[in-house]
Amino acid sequence: MRGRGWGLLAGLVLAVSVPAQEGGVGDGWRVDKSVSALVTFSDNIDLEPSGDRNASLVFQVSPALSVHGAGARVKLDLDYAPQFLWYTDEAETRVNHRLAANSALELLEDHLFLDLRAGATRVNASPTGRYAGDGISGDLTQSYFFGASPTWRQHFGGYADGLLRYSFDRVIYTNQDRIEDRYASSPYYDRYAGYGSNSNSHAFEAGLESGRRFSTFGWSLHHSDRKVDYDESGVEDPNFRRTHGRITYPLHRLFDVYVGAGYDDNDYDRSQGNGDGKGWSWETGGTWRPREKSQLTLGGGDRYFGHFWNLDLRHQTRRTAWTARYTEDVTTSRDLLRERQLVTLTDPFGNPIVDPLTQDPLLVPIDIPSPTSDTILNKRFDAGVALQGRRTTTSLNLYRDRREAESGTWENETVYGSRLGVSHQLSRETSGNLFGTVQYTELEDDDEETLWFVGAGLRHRFSEDVYGILDLRHTQNHSDQAGEDYKENRITAGVTVAF
């Protein structure tokens, strides 16, 4: 599996070469390269309960590459920051791959397109596992994702625009043996049925929507058929099929309304879900755009799994940005992971949420579901606010994620969490930051867990391309499960060189 990870690195180099040949890095492209050398001392590197704590030094080298830009027929967004780690307590070496890459190419002008995507990150192996927030320690598994989507677009004289798309993606989990060995004697081992199964997805989409000649109202008709094939699983491989149409009408230049209807024809194990996965659906809602950087969409309807609602709020002023989003849909944990790997986390202003140590985009989320093969009804709410001052930027994010298992191989779980970050420019060369995260997880069998960590850091620029880094962090976990309570303190120091 290590060879497969380095295969992704080779693919990354090829992805970078395409835009470089297209327009050159100086022609609308931004390429940032750096390397960080860090040393971390932890008083509980394995995140064990009191009495079993083990201290360790961890040496880390993390090169980073960021490429963003667009040429005449290509667009690329790529962030890659692997971690090369050496642990003194076990004399062990590890490599964590962290990648988020998206590429869009126009192969035949205005008709044939190709989207390529790849991702890699460390994810928590269970909703109530050991996690330190940075990928260095915890019950983590390495995940990889890659996919491709060729698309044909056709215009019909301004009356309609058509689309045909085929999509393939592959999700891979590694390091499973360590987790399975750890839980083999646990009373919760039965939760891991189908855990971490690698999988392929094949999807076909066809769509038709109103062209530019429809100025009074808009319309669309869309059909999708997607099959997920798990390598090993205790449940039926899901097949999602949906046909859906929508009509949009502008009541006012600032306000649109829409109505839609469709039919779902799904096949998957629904031993714990509602209905049979099939049925008619309807929806209605509207979008209000009071100003250029403000928009509110609110809607709802009914599908085979019951009533649903959706919300999308974006509001930005010169110094503040506000966001809120709520969605309900049937999906899989591997698809949620894939979606999170496609983009880096951002604040309400759209700025990447970076690692306090290396300033690389943060690619290790803690609020995604466990890597099971179950189909889930996902109800997700996110809200965020950011305040941008002359020297200080503050951001706060809140989320609630309800995951209802459809197949019964996993428990229903509800996750609440918040992230707070404050950065302040202390001087021309020195900046400081404070950060904190708290996450509460509740499982259906009444198991509860609260994870939180807080920290502070300093970043000093010694020269134009050389930065010094100092970081302090405290982590605590409180759990109903025996042996899952732990505390950890760590300090990290190092240097980052950009070139």
Coordinates of C-alpha atoms in Angstrom, one line a residue:
M1 CA 0.0 0.0 0.0
R2 CA 2.9 2.3 0.5
G3 CA 3.7 1.9 -3.2
R4 CA 0.1 3.0 -4.0
G5 CA 0.6 6.1 -1.9
W6 CA 3.7 7.1 -3.8
G7 CA 1.8 6.4 -7.0
L8 CA -0.5 9.3 -6.1
L9 CA 2.6 11.4 -5.7
A10 CA 3.6 10.5 -9.3
G11 CA 0.1 11.4 -10.5
L12 CA 0.5 14.8 -8.7
V13 CA 3.6 15.6 -10.7
L14 CA 1.8 14.8 -13.9
A15 CA -1.2 16.9 -12.9
V16 CA 1.2 19.9 -12.3
S17 CA 2.9 19.5 -15.7
V18 CA -0.4 19.9 -17.7
P19 CA -1.1 23.5 -16.6
A20 CA 2.6 24.4 -16.8
Q21 CA 2.6 23.5 -20.4
E22 CA -0.6 25.2 -21.1
G23 CA 0.1 28.7 -19.8
G24 CA 3.3 28.7 -17.7
V25 CA 3.4 29.4 -14.0
G26 CA 4.0 33.1 -14.7
D27 CA 0.8 33.5 -16.8
G28 CA -2.0 33.6 -14.3
W29 CA -0.6 30.7 -12.2
R30 CA 0.5 30.7 -8.6
V31 CA 2.9 28.1 -7.4
D32 CA 4.0 28.0 -3.7
K33 CA 6.6 25.6 -2.4
S34 CA 7.9 25.2 1.1
V35 CA 9.4 22.6 3.5
S36 CA 8.9 22.5 7.2
A37 CA 11.2 20.7 9.8
L38 CA 9.4 20.2 13.1
V39 CA 10.0 18.5 16.4
T40 CA 7.2 17.6 18.7
F41 CA 7.3 16.5 22.4
S42 CA 4.1 14.7 23.6
D43 CA 3.6 13.4 27.1
N44 CA 1.0 10.9 25.8
I45 CA 1.8 10.1 22.2
D46 CA -0.5 7.0 22.0
L47 CA -3.4 8.9 23.7
E48 CA -3.7 6.3 26.4
P49 CA -5.6 6.6 29.7
S50 CA -3.8 7.7 32.9
G51 CA -1.3 5.1 34.0
D52 CA -0.5 4.0 30.5
R53 CA 0.9 7.2 29.1
N54 CA 4.0 7.1 27.0
A55 CA 6.0 10.2 26.2
S56 CA 7.8 10.6 22.8
L57 CA 9.6 13.0 20.6
V58 CA 8.3 13.1 17.0
F59 CA 10.5 14.5 14.2
Q60 CA 8.6 15.7 11.2
V61 CA 9.6 16.9 7.7
S62 CA 6.8 18.2 5.6
P63 CA 7.3 19.5 2.1
A64 CA 4.4 21.4 0.6
L65 CA 3.3 22.3 -2.9
S66 CA 0.4 24.5 -3.8
V67 CA -0.6 25.2 -7.4
H68 CA -3.6 27.3 -8.4
G69 CA -4.5 28.8 -11.7
A70 CA -6.4 28.7 -15.0
G71 CA -5.3 28.8 -18.6
A72 CA -7.3 29.0 -21.8
R73 CA -8.6 25.4 -21.5
V74 CA -7.4 24.1 -18.1
K75 CA -7.9 24.9 -14.5
L76 CA -6.0 23.4 -11.6
D77 CA -6.3 23.6 -7.8
L78 CA -3.8 21.5 -6.0
D79 CA -2.5 21.3 -2.4
Y80 CA -0.1 18.5 -1.4
A81 CA 1.7 18.4 2.0
P82 CA 2.9 14.9 3.1
Q83 CA 4.2 14.3 6.6
F84 CA 7.4 12.3 7.1
L85 CA 7.4 11.3 10.8
W86 CA 9.9 9.5 13.1
Y87 CA 8.8 8.5 16.6
T88 CA 11.6 8.0 19.2
D89 CA 9.5 5.8 21.6
E90 CA 9.2 3.0 19.0
A91 CA 11.9 4.1 16.5
E92 CA 9.2 4.0 13.9
T93 CA 8.8 5.9 10.7
R94 CA 5.5 6.8 9.1
V95 CA 4.4 8.8 6.1
N96 CA 1.0 10.6 6.0
H97 CA -0.1 11.7 2.6
R98 CA -2.3 14.9 2.5
L99 CA -3.6 15.9 -0.9
A100 CA -6.5 17.8 -2.4
A101 CA -6.4 18.2 -6.2
N102 CA -8.9 19.2 -8.8
S103 CA -8.3 19.7 -12.5
A104 CA -10.7 20.7 -15.3
L105 CA -9.7 20.5 -18.9
E106 CA -11.6 21.5 -22.1
L107 CA -10.6 18.9 -24.7
L108 CA -13.0 20.1 -27.5
E109 CA -14.0 23.7 -27.4
D110 CA -17.4 24.2 -25.8
H111 CA -18.3 20.5 -26.0
L112 CA -15.9 17.9 -24.5
F113 CA -14.6 18.3 -20.9
L114 CA -12.6 16.2 -18.5
D115 CA -12.5 16.6 -14.7
L116 CA -9.8 14.9 -12.8
R117 CA -9.6 14.8 -9.0
A118 CA -7.5 13.1 -6.3
G119 CA -7.3 13.3 -2.5
A120 CA -5.5 11.8 0.4
T121 CA -5.9 12.4 4.2
R122 CA -5.9 10.6 7.5
V123 CA -9.4 10.0 8.9
N124 CA -10.6 8.9 12.3
A125 CA -11.4 5.2 12.2
S126 CA -14.5 5.4 14.5
P127 CA -16.8 8.1 15.7
T128 CA -15.5 7.6 19.3
G129 CA -11.8 6.9 18.8
R130 CA -8.6 8.5 19.8
Y131 CA -7.7 11.6 17.9
A132 CA -5.2 14.5 18.5
G133 CA -6.3 16.8 15.7
D134 CA -3.2 16.8 13.5
G135 CA -2.7 13.3 12.1
I136 CA 0.3 12.5 14.2
S137 CA -1.4 10.2 16.7
G138 CA -4.8 8.5 17.2
D139 CA -7.0 5.8 15.7
L140 CA -6.4 7.0 12.2
T141 CA -6.5 5.3 8.8
Q142 CA -4.9 6.7 5.6
S143 CA -7.4 7.2 2.8
Y144 CA -6.9 7.9 -0.8
F145 CA -9.4 9.0 -3.5
F146 CA -9.1 9.5 -7.2
G147 CA -11.7 10.0 -10.0
A148 CA -12.4 11.2 -13.5
S149 CA -15.5 12.6 -15.2
P150 CA -15.6 13.0 -19.0
T151 CA -18.5 15.3 -20.0
W152 CA -20.2 16.2 -23.3
R153 CA -22.1 19.5 -23.5
Q154 CA -24.4 20.3 -26.4
H155 CA -26.2 23.6 -27.2
F156 CA -29.5 23.5 -29.1
G157 CA -29.8 26.9 -30.8
G158 CA -30.2 28.9 -27.5
Y159 CA -33.4 26.9 -26.6
A160 CA -31.8 24.3 -24.5
D161 CA -28.4 23.1 -23.2
G162 CA -27.7 19.4 -22.8
L163 CA -25.2 17.4 -20.8
L164 CA -24.0 13.8 -20.7
R165 CA -21.5 12.7 -18.1
Y166 CA -19.8 9.5 -16.9
S167 CA -18.0 9.6 -13.5
F168 CA -15.7 7.0 -12.0
D169 CA -14.0 7.2 -8.6
R170 CA -12.1 4.9 -6.3
V171 CA -11.8 5.2 -2.5
I172 CA -9.0 3.3 -0.7
Y173 CA -8.4 2.9 3.1
T174 CA -5.1 1.6 4.5
N175 CA -3.7 0.9 8.0
Q176 CA -6.8 -1.2 8.8
D177 CA -4.8 -4.0 10.6
R178 CA -3.7 -1.7 13.4
I179 CA -7.3 -0.6 14.1
E180 CA -8.8 -4.1 13.8
D181 CA -6.2 -5.5 16.2
R182 CA -6.9 -2.8 18.7
Y183 CA -10.7 -3.5 18.8
A184 CA -10.6 -7.3 18.4
S185 CA -11.2 -7.8 22.1
S186 CA -13.6 -4.8 22.4
P187 CA -17.4 -5.3 23.0
Y188 CA -17.8 -2.7 20.2
Y189 CA -16.0 -4.8 17.6
D190 CA -19.3 -5.7 15.9
R191 CA -19.6 -2.1 14.8
Y192 CA -16.8 -2.7 12.4
A193 CA -18.7 -4.9 10.0
G194 CA -17.8 -3.7 6.6
Y195 CA -15.5 -1.2 8.1
G196 CA -13.0 0.5 5.8
S197 CA -13.9 -1.4 2.6
N198 CA -12.3 -0.1 -0.5
S199 CA -14.8 0.7 -3.2
N200 CA -15.5 1.9 -6.8
S201 CA -18.3 4.2 -8.0
H202 CA -19.7 4.4 -11.5
A203 CA -22.2 7.1 -12.3
F204 CA -24.1 8.2 -15.4
E205 CA -25.8 11.6 -15.7
A206 CA -28.0 13.1 -18.4
G207 CA -29.5 16.6 -18.2
L208 CA -31.3 19.2 -20.3
E209 CA -31.9 22.8 -19.2
S210 CA -33.3 26.0 -20.6
G211 CA -31.1 28.0 -22.9
R212 CA -30.5 31.7 -23.2
R213 CA -33.8 32.3 -25.2
F214 CA -35.8 31.5 -22.1
S215 CA -35.8 34.9 -20.4
T216 CA -39.2 34.6 -18.6
F217 CA -38.6 31.4 -16.7
G218 CA -36.0 28.6 -16.5
W219 CA -36.4 24.8 -16.5
S220 CA -34.3 21.7 -16.1
L221 CA -34.6 17.9 -16.4
H222 CA -32.0 15.6 -14.9
H223 CA -31.4 11.8 -14.6
S224 CA -28.7 10.1 -12.6
D225 CA -27.7 6.5 -12.1
R226 CA -24.9 5.6 -9.7
K227 CA -23.6 2.3 -8.4
V228 CA -21.1 1.8 -5.5
D229 CA -19.2 -1.5 -5.6
Y230 CA -17.5 -2.4 -2.3
D231 CA -14.5 -4.8 -2.3
E232 CA -15.7 -6.4 0.9
S233 CA -19.0 -5.6 2.7
G234 CA -21.7 -7.2 4.7
V235 CA -24.4 -5.2 3.0
E236 CA -25.9 -4.9 -0.5
D237 CA -24.0 -2.7 -2.9
P238 CA -26.1 0.4 -3.2
N239 CA -27.5 1.7 -6.5
F240 CA -29.0 5.2 -6.6
R241 CA -31.2 6.3 -9.4
R242 CA -33.2 9.5 -9.6
T243 CA -35.1 11.5 -12.2
H244 CA -35.9 15.1 -11.3
G245 CA -37.3 18.3 -13.0
R246 CA -37.5 21.9 -11.8
I247 CA -39.0 25.2 -13.0
T248 CA -37.7 28.5 -11.8
Y249 CA -39.6 31.8 -12.1
P250 CA -38.3 35.3 -11.2
L251 CA -41.0 37.1 -9.2
H252 CA -38.8 40.1 -8.8
R253 CA -35.3 41.0 -9.9
L254 CA -34.1 40.1 -6.4
F255 CA -36.3 37.0 -5.8
D256 CA -36.8 33.7 -7.6
V257 CA -39.1 30.9 -6.7
Y258 CA -38.9 27.2 -7.9
V259 CA -40.9 24.1 -7.9
G260 CA -39.7 20.6 -8.7
A261 CA -40.8 17.0 -8.9
G262 CA -39.1 13.7 -9.5
Y263 CA -38.9 9.9 -8.8
D264 CA -36.3 7.9 -6.8
D265 CA -35.7 4.3 -7.7
N266 CA -32.9 3.1 -5.3
D267 CA -31.7 -0.4 -4.4
Y268 CA -29.8 -0.8 -1.2
D269 CA -30.1 -2.6 2.2
R270 CA -32.8 -0.7 4.1
S271 CA -33.2 -3.0 7.1
Q272 CA -33.1 0.0 9.4
G273 CA -34.3 2.8 7.1
N274 CA -37.7 4.2 6.2
G275 CA -39.7 3.0 3.1
D276 CA -38.3 0.9 0.3
G277 CA -36.0 3.5 -1.4
K278 CA -38.5 4.3 -4.1
G279 CA -41.2 6.9 -4.6
W280 CA -42.3 10.2 -6.0
S281 CA -40.8 13.5 -4.7
W282 CA -41.6 17.2 -4.8
E283 CA -39.9 20.4 -3.6
T284 CA -40.4 24.1 -3.6
G285 CA -38.5 27.1 -2.4
G286 CA -36.9 30.4 -3.3
T287 CA -33.8 32.5 -3.6
W288 CA -33.4 36.1 -2.4
R289 CA -30.4 38.2 -3.5
P290 CA -30.7 41.6 -1.7
R291 CA -27.1 42.7 -2.6
E292 CA -24.1 41.5 -4.6
K293 CA -22.5 39.5 -1.8
S294 CA -25.7 38.4 0.0
Q295 CA -27.9 35.4 -0.9
L296 CA -30.5 33.3 0.9
T297 CA -32.0 30.1 -0.5
L298 CA -34.7 28.3 1.5
G299 CA -36.7 25.3 0.4
G300 CA -38.2 22.0 1.4
G301 CA -40.2 19.1 0.1
D302 CA -40.9 15.4 0.5
R303 CA -39.0 12.3 -0.7
Y304 CA -39.2 8.6 0.0
F305 CA -37.4 9.0 3.3
G306 CA -39.7 11.8 4.5
H307 CA -39.9 15.6 4.6
F308 CA -36.7 17.5 4.0
W309 CA -35.4 21.1 4.2
N310 CA -32.5 22.9 2.7
L311 CA -30.9 26.3 3.6
D312 CA -28.0 28.2 2.0
L313 CA -27.2 31.7 3.5
R314 CA -24.2 33.8 2.5
H315 CA -23.8 37.4 3.6
Q316 CA -20.6 39.5 3.4
T317 CA -19.7 43.0 4.4
R318 CA -16.4 44.8 4.2
R319 CA -15.2 43.3 7.5
T320 CA -17.6 40.4 8.2
A321 CA -18.8 37.3 6.5
W322 CA -21.7 35.0 7.5
T323 CA -22.6 31.6 6.3
A324 CA -25.2 29.0 7.1
R325 CA -26.1 25.8 5.3
Y326 CA -28.5 22.8 6.0
T327 CA -28.9 19.8 3.8
E328 CA -30.6 16.4 4.0
D329 CA -29.9 13.5 1.6
V330 CA -29.2 9.8 1.5
T331 CA -25.5 9.1 0.8
T332 CA -22.6 6.9 2.0
S333 CA -19.7 7.6 4.3
R334 CA -17.2 7.1 1.4
D335 CA -19.0 9.8 -0.6
L336 CA -18.9 12.2 2.3
L337 CA -15.2 11.6 2.6
R338 CA -14.7 12.0 -1.1
E339 CA -16.5 15.4 -1.1
R340 CA -14.4 16.6 1.9
Q341 CA -11.2 15.6 0.1
L342 CA -12.1 17.6 -3.0
V343 CA -11.8 21.0 -1.3
T344 CA -9.8 22.4 1.5
L345 CA -11.6 23.8 4.6
T346 CA -12.4 27.5 4.3
D347 CA -13.7 30.2 6.6
P348 CA -16.7 32.3 5.7
F349 CA -14.5 34.7 3.7
G350 CA -13.3 31.8 1.6
N351 CA -9.8 31.8 3.0
P352 CA -8.3 28.3 3.6
I353 CA -8.3 27.1 7.2
V354 CA -4.6 26.3 7.7
D355 CA -2.5 24.2 10.0
P356 CA -1.4 26.4 12.8
L357 CA 2.1 24.9 12.6
T358 CA 3.0 24.8 8.9
Q359 CA 0.3 27.2 7.5
D360 CA -0.6 24.6 4.9
P361 CA -4.3 24.0 4.1
L362 CA -5.9 21.9 6.8
L363 CA -6.7 18.5 5.3
V364 CA -7.4 16.4 8.4
P365 CA -11.1 16.8 9.3
I366 CA -12.6 15.3 12.4
D367 CA -16.3 15.7 11.7
I368 CA -16.7 13.2 9.0
P369 CA -18.4 9.7 9.5
S370 CA -16.5 6.5 10.1
P371 CA -15.3 4.6 7.0
T372 CA -18.1 2.1 6.9
S373 CA -19.9 0.6 4.0
D374 CA -23.3 1.6 5.3
T375 CA -25.8 3.9 3.5
I376 CA -26.8 6.8 5.7
L377 CA -29.4 9.5 5.8
N378 CA -27.2 12.6 6.4
K379 CA -28.7 15.8 8.0
R380 CA -26.0 18.4 8.1
F381 CA -26.0 22.0 9.5
D382 CA -23.0 24.4 9.3
A383 CA -22.8 28.0 10.3
G384 CA -19.8 30.3 10.4
V385 CA -18.9 33.9 11.0
A386 CA -15.6 35.7 10.4
L387 CA -14.4 39.1 11.4
Q388 CA -11.5 40.6 9.5
G389 CA -9.7 43.6 11.2
R390 CA -6.6 45.5 10.3
R391 CA -4.4 43.2 12.4
T392 CA -6.8 40.6 13.8
T393 CA -8.9 37.9 12.1
T394 CA -11.4 35.9 14.1
S395 CA -13.5 33.0 12.8
L396 CA -16.1 30.8 14.5
N397 CA -17.7 27.7 12.9
L398 CA -20.5 25.6 14.3
Y399 CA -21.9 22.3 13.0
R400 CA -24.3 19.5 13.7
D401 CA -24.3 16.3 11.8
R402 CA -26.9 13.6 12.2
R403 CA -26.2 10.3 10.5
E404 CA -28.9 7.7 10.4
A405 CA -27.8 4.2 9.3
E406 CA -30.1 2.7 6.7
S407 CA -28.6 -0.8 6.6
G408 CA -28.1 -1.5 10.3
T409 CA -24.4 -2.3 10.2
W410 CA -23.6 0.9 12.1
E411 CA -25.2 2.9 14.8
N412 CA -27.0 6.2 14.3
E413 CA -24.7 9.0 15.5
T414 CA -25.1 12.7 16.1
V415 CA -22.1 15.0 16.2
Y416 CA -22.0 18.6 17.5
G417 CA -19.0 20.7 17.2
S418 CA -17.4 24.2 17.0
R419 CA -14.1 25.6 15.9
L420 CA -12.7 29.0 17.0
G421 CA -9.6 30.6 15.6
V422 CA -8.0 34.0 16.3
S423 CA -4.9 35.3 14.5
H424 CA -3.2 38.6 15.3
Q425 CA -0.3 40.4 13.7
L426 CA 1.9 41.2 16.7
S427 CA 4.5 43.0 14.6
R428 CA 5.7 43.2 11.0
E429 CA 7.6 39.9 11.5
T430 CA 5.6 38.1 14.2
S431 CA 2.1 36.8 14.3
G432 CA 0.2 34.8 17.0
N433 CA -2.8 32.6 16.9
L434 CA -5.2 31.0 19.4
F435 CA -7.3 28.0 18.3
G436 CA -9.8 25.6 19.9
T437 CA -12.1 22.8 18.9
V438 CA -14.8 21.0 20.8
Q439 CA -16.8 18.0 19.5
Y440 CA -19.5 16.1 21.2
T441 CA -20.6 12.7 19.7
E442 CA -23.7 10.7 20.8
L443 CA -24.3 7.2 19.6
E444 CA -27.6 5.4 19.5
D445 CA -26.7 3.1 22.4
D446 CA -26.3 6.1 24.6
D447 CA -22.5 6.1 24.4
E448 CA -21.2 9.7 24.5
E449 CA -17.8 11.3 23.9
T450 CA -16.5 14.8 24.2
L451 CA -13.2 15.7 22.5
W452 CA -11.7 19.1 22.8
F453 CA -8.3 20.7 22.2
V454 CA -7.0 24.2 22.6
G455 CA -3.7 25.8 21.6
A456 CA -1.6 28.8 20.9
G457 CA 1.2 29.5 18.5
L458 CA 3.7 32.0 17.4
R459 CA 5.1 32.5 13.9
H460 CA 8.2 34.7 13.3
R461 CA 9.7 35.7 10.0
F462 CA 13.5 35.6 10.1
S463 CA 13.8 36.6 6.4
E464 CA 11.6 36.8 3.4
D465 CA 11.4 33.0 3.0
V466 CA 12.3 31.6 6.4
Y467 CA 9.8 31.3 9.3
G468 CA 10.1 30.0 12.8
I469 CA 7.2 28.2 14.5
L470 CA 6.3 27.5 18.1
D471 CA 3.1 25.7 19.1
L472 CA 1.5 24.6 22.4
R473 CA -1.5 22.3 22.5
H474 CA -3.7 20.5 25.1
T475 CA -6.1 17.7 24.2
Q476 CA -8.7 16.0 26.3
N477 CA -11.2 13.2 25.6
H478 CA -14.1 12.1 27.9
S479 CA -15.9 8.9 26.9
D480 CA -18.5 6.5 28.2
Q481 CA -16.4 3.7 26.8
A482 CA -13.9 2.1 29.0
G483 CA -10.3 3.0 28.3
E484 CA -11.1 5.9 26.0
D485 CA -10.5 8.8 28.4
Y486 CA -7.1 10.5 27.8
K487 CA -5.2 13.8 28.1
E488 CA -2.2 15.0 26.2
N489 CA 0.1 18.0 26.2
R490 CA 2.4 18.7 23.4
I491 CA 4.9 21.4 22.3
T492 CA 6.1 21.8 18.7
A493 CA 9.0 23.9 17.4
G494 CA 10.4 24.2 14.0
V495 CA 11.2 26.2 10.9
T496 CA 9.5 26.6 7.5
V497 CA 11.5 27.6 4.4
A498 CA 9.6 28.8 1.3
F499 CA 11.3 28.7 -2.1

